[in-house]
Amino acid sequence: MKVNKSKPEDIPVVREFPDVFMEDLSGLPPSREIEFRIDLIHGAMPVA
């Protein structure tokens, strides 16, 4: 997998708010699976 590394100064929002972001960005967190589910209740009616 090829990853394009951007410099922080190349990102518009970082240029606009430089005091908010750290000098050294560590990158994105590692990709991981997320288990998500919504338990349904039998006979429940949807909210308008």
Coordinates of N, CA and C in Angstrom, one line a residue:
M1 N 0.8 -1.2 0.0 CA 0.0 0.0 0.0 C 0.9 1.2 0.0
K2 N 0.6 2.1 -0.9 CA 1.4 3.4 -1.0 C 0.7 4.5 -0.3
V3 N 1.4 5.1 0.6 CA 0.9 6.2 1.4 C 1.5 7.5 1.0
N4 N 0.7 8.5 0.7 CA 1.3 9.8 0.4 C 1.4 10.6 1.7
K5 N 2.6 11.0 2.0 CA 2.8 11.8 3.2 C 2.7 13.3 2.9
S6 N 1.9 14.0 3.6 CA 1.7 15.4 3.4 C 2.5 16.1 4.6
K7 N 3.0 17.2 4.2 CA 3.6 18.1 5.3 C 2.5 18.8 5.9
P8 N 2.6 19.0 7.2 CA 1.5 19.8 7.9 C 1.2 21.1 7.3
E9 N 2.2 21.8 6.8 CA 2.0 23.1 6.2 C 1.3 23.1 4.9
D10 N 1.2 21.9 4.3 CA 0.4 21.7 3.0 C -1.1 21.6 3.3
I11 N -1.5 21.4 4.5 CA -2.9 21.2 4.8 C -3.5 22.5 5.1
P12 N -4.6 22.9 4.4 CA -5.2 24.3 4.6 C -5.6 24.6 6.0
V13 N -6.2 23.7 6.7 CA -6.7 24.0 8.0 C -5.6 24.2 9.0
V14 N -4.5 23.5 8.8 CA -3.3 23.6 9.6 C -2.6 25.0 9.4
R15 N -2.6 25.4 8.1 CA -2.1 26.8 7.8 C -3.0 27.8 8.4
E16 N -4.3 27.6 8.4 CA -5.2 28.6 9.0 C -5.2 28.7 10.5
F17 N -4.9 27.6 11.2 CA -4.9 27.6 12.6 C -3.6 26.9 13.1
P18 N -2.5 27.6 12.9 CA -1.2 26.9 13.2 C -1.0 26.7 14.7
D19 N -1.6 27.6 15.6 CA -1.4 27.5 17.0 C -2.1 26.3 17.6
V20 N -3.0 25.7 16.9 CA -3.8 24.6 17.4 C -3.1 23.2 17.3
F21 N -2.3 23.1 16.2 CA -1.7 21.8 15.9 C -0.2 21.8 16.4
M22 N 0.2 20.6 16.8 CA 1.6 20.3 17.2 C 2.5 20.5 16.0
E23 N 3.8 20.8 16.3 CA 4.8 20.9 15.3 C 5.0 19.6 14.6
D24 N 5.0 18.5 15.4 CA 5.3 17.2 14.8 C 4.0 16.3 14.9
L25 N 3.4 16.1 13.7 CA 2.2 15.3 13.7 C 2.6 13.8 13.6
S26 N 2.1 13.0 14.4 CA 2.5 11.6 14.5 C 1.8 10.7 13.4
G27 N 0.8 11.3 12.7 CA 0.1 10.6 11.6 C -1.2 10.0 12.2
L28 N -1.8 9.2 11.3 CA -3.1 8.7 11.7 C -3.0 7.4 12.5
P29 N -4.0 7.1 13.4 CA -3.9 5.9 14.2 C -3.9 4.7 13.2
P30 N -3.4 3.6 13.7 CA -3.5 2.4 12.8 C -4.9 2.0 12.5
S31 N -5.1 1.4 11.3 CA -6.4 1.0 10.9 C -6.8 -0.2 11.7
R32 N -8.0 -0.3 12.1 CA -8.5 -1.5 12.9 C -10.0 -1.7 12.6
E33 N -10.4 -2.9 12.8 CA -11.9 -3.2 12.6 C -12.6 -2.6 13.8
I34 N -13.8 -2.2 13.5 CA -14.7 -1.7 14.5 C -16.0 -2.5 14.5
E35 N -16.4 -3.1 15.6 CA -17.6 -3.8 15.6 C -18.7 -2.9 16.1
F36 N -19.8 -2.8 15.3 CA -20.8 -1.9 15.7 C -22.2 -2.6 15.5
R37 N -23.1 -2.4 16.4 CA -24.4 -3.0 16.2 C -25.4 -2.2 17.0
I38 N -26.6 -2.3 16.6 CA -27.8 -1.8 17.3 C -28.7 -2.9 17.6
D39 N -29.0 -3.1 18.9 CA -29.9 -4.2 19.3 C -31.3 -3.6 19.1
L40 N -32.1 -4.4 18.4 CA -33.5 -4.0 18.2 C -34.4 -4.6 19.2
I41 N -35.4 -3.9 19.6 CA -36.4 -4.4 20.6 C -37.7 -4.8 19.8
H42 N -38.0 -6.1 20.0 CA -39.2 -6.6 19.3 C -40.5 -5.8 19.6
G43 N -41.2 -5.3 18.6 CA -42.4 -4.6 18.9 C -42.2 -3.1 19.1
A44 N -41.0 -2.6 19.2 CA -40.8 -1.2 19.4 C -41.1 -0.4 18.1
M45 N -41.8 0.7 18.2 CA -42.2 1.6 17.1 C -41.1 2.6 16.9
P46 N -40.8 3.0 15.6 CA -39.8 4.0 15.3 C -40.3 5.4 15.8
V47 N -39.3 6.2 16.2 CA -39.6 7.6 16.6 C -39.8 8.4 15.4
A48 N -40.8 9.2 15.3 CA -41.1 10.0 14.1 C -39.8 10.5 13.6

